[in-house]
Short mmCIF file of C-alpha atoms in Angstrom, two decimals:
data_model
loop_
_atom_site.label_atom_id
_atom_site.label_comp_id
_atom_site.label_asym_id
_atom_site.label_seq_id
_atom_site.Cartn_x
_atom_site.Cartn_y
_atom_site.Cartn_z
CA GLU A 15 6.40 26.38 -10.11
CA CYS A 16 4.45 23.15 -9.53
CA GLY A 17 1.18 24.72 -8.35
CA ARG A 18 1.05 23.03 -4.93
CA SER A 19 0.23 25.10 -1.88
CA PHE A 20 1.29 24.57 1.72
CA ARG A 21 -0.02 25.71 5.09
CA SER A 22 3.44 26.52 6.36
CA LEU A 23 6.87 27.50 5.12
CA THR A 24 8.19 24.32 6.71
CA GLY A 25 5.97 22.23 4.43
CA LEU A 26 7.06 24.23 1.40
CA GLY A 27 10.72 23.86 2.36
CA ALA A 28 10.37 20.08 2.75
CA HIS A 29 8.63 19.88 -0.61
CA GLN A 30 11.40 21.86 -2.26
CA ARG A 31 14.12 19.75 -0.65
CA PHE A 32 12.59 16.31 -1.15
CA GLY A 33 10.12 16.78 -3.99
CA SER A 34 11.37 16.41 -7.55
CA HIS A 35 11.19 20.18 -8.06
CA GLY A 36 13.94 20.86 -5.54
CA ARG A 37 16.35 18.15 -6.69
CA PRO A 38 19.52 18.89 -8.59
CA PRO A 39 19.70 17.43 -12.14
CA GLU A 40 22.08 14.61 -11.05
CA ALA A 41 19.61 13.46 -8.40
CA LYS A 42 16.77 13.50 -10.94
CA ALA A 43 18.86 11.40 -13.36
CA LYS A 44 19.74 8.91 -10.60
CA ALA A 45 16.09 8.58 -9.58
CA LYS A 46 15.06 8.06 -13.21
CA ALA A 47 17.73 5.35 -13.67
CA LYS A 48 16.51 3.56 -10.54
CA GLU A 49 12.93 3.74 -11.79
CA GLU A 50 13.98 2.23 -15.12
CA LYS A 51 15.57 -0.74 -13.29
CA LYS A 52 12.18 -1.67 -11.89
CA GLY A 53 11.32 -4.45 -14.29
CA PHE A 54 8.26 -5.89 -12.53
CA GLU A 55 5.17 -3.86 -13.35
CA CYS A 56 1.74 -4.40 -11.81
CA PRO A 57 -0.74 -5.08 -14.61
CA GLU A 58 -3.54 -3.65 -12.50
CA CYS A 59 -2.18 -0.20 -11.58
CA GLY A 60 1.12 0.16 -13.45
CA ARG A 61 3.30 0.55 -10.36
CA ALA A 62 6.77 -0.96 -10.88
CA PHE A 63 8.91 -2.99 -8.48
CA LEU A 64 12.53 -4.12 -8.33
CA SER A 65 11.69 -7.76 -7.61
CA ALA A 66 9.05 -10.34 -8.39
CA ALA A 67 8.55 -10.86 -4.63
CA ALA A 68 7.74 -7.18 -4.10
CA LEU A 69 5.29 -7.28 -7.01
CA ALA A 70 3.65 -10.41 -5.56
CA ALA A 71 3.22 -8.70 -2.18
CA HIS A 72 1.69 -5.69 -3.93
CA GLN A 73 -0.69 -7.92 -5.90
CA ARG A 74 -1.85 -9.49 -2.63
CA TRP A 75 -2.83 -5.96 -1.57
CA HIS A 76 -4.96 -5.67 -4.73
CA ALA A 77 -6.54 -9.05 -3.94
CA ARG A 78 -7.44 -7.90 -0.42
CA ARG A 79 -8.95 -4.72 -1.82
CA ALA A 80 -10.99 -6.76 -4.31
CA LEU A 81 -12.45 -8.83 -1.47
CA ASN A 82 -13.06 -5.74 0.64
CA PRO A 83 -13.24 -2.78 -1.80
CA GLN A 84 -14.23 -0.14 0.74
CA GLY A 85 -11.09 -0.84 2.76
CA ARG A 86 -13.28 -1.52 5.76
CA PRO A 87 -12.28 -3.91 8.52
CA PHE A 88 -13.57 -7.47 8.64
CA PRO A 89 -16.02 -7.88 11.56
CA CYS A 90 -16.89 -11.26 13.05
CA GLU A 91 -20.67 -11.65 12.96
CA GLN A 92 -20.57 -14.10 15.88
CA CYS A 93 -18.63 -12.16 18.52
CA GLY A 94 -18.16 -8.66 17.08
CA LYS A 95 -14.39 -8.74 17.02
CA VAL A 96 -12.95 -6.71 14.12
CA PHE A 97 -9.97 -7.73 11.95
CA THR A 98 -7.87 -5.66 9.57
CA SER A 99 -7.25 -8.52 7.16
CA LEU A 100 -9.23 -11.40 5.77
CA THR A 101 -6.40 -13.76 6.77
CA PHE A 102 -6.72 -12.85 10.46
CA TYR A 103 -10.52 -13.05 10.21
CA HIS A 104 -10.37 -16.62 8.82
CA LYS A 105 -7.76 -17.63 11.41
CA HIS A 106 -10.08 -16.32 14.14
CA GLN A 107 -13.03 -18.24 12.67
CA ARG A 108 -11.06 -21.49 12.66
CA SER A 109 -9.55 -21.10 16.12
CA VAL A 110 -12.50 -19.61 18.03
CA HIS A 111 -15.74 -20.47 16.28
CA SER A 112 -15.10 -23.79 14.56
CA GLU A 113 -16.61 -26.97 16.03
CA GLU A 114 -13.11 -28.32 16.69
CA ALA A 115 -12.12 -25.36 18.93
#
């Protein structure tokens, strides 16, 4: 049918129940209608969102990836502490390593 393979029958069963291949036609139509309501599309990747706020949050993810394209953490060169976001890294720099701290 779709060409996917699974290590177990459980995985196949879940795919058939929750994947689009196992859905009844009414469920497919409902999912398509919901997708069409998503009027806020990301110009960078094409993903669509129901609200401008959700799109803005998604675009912040793209901005973080642009600053750190490998998805690697942000290490502090001064103390070695590692941060998962640039925001937390900058907050750490201001609170721990600035001259005012």
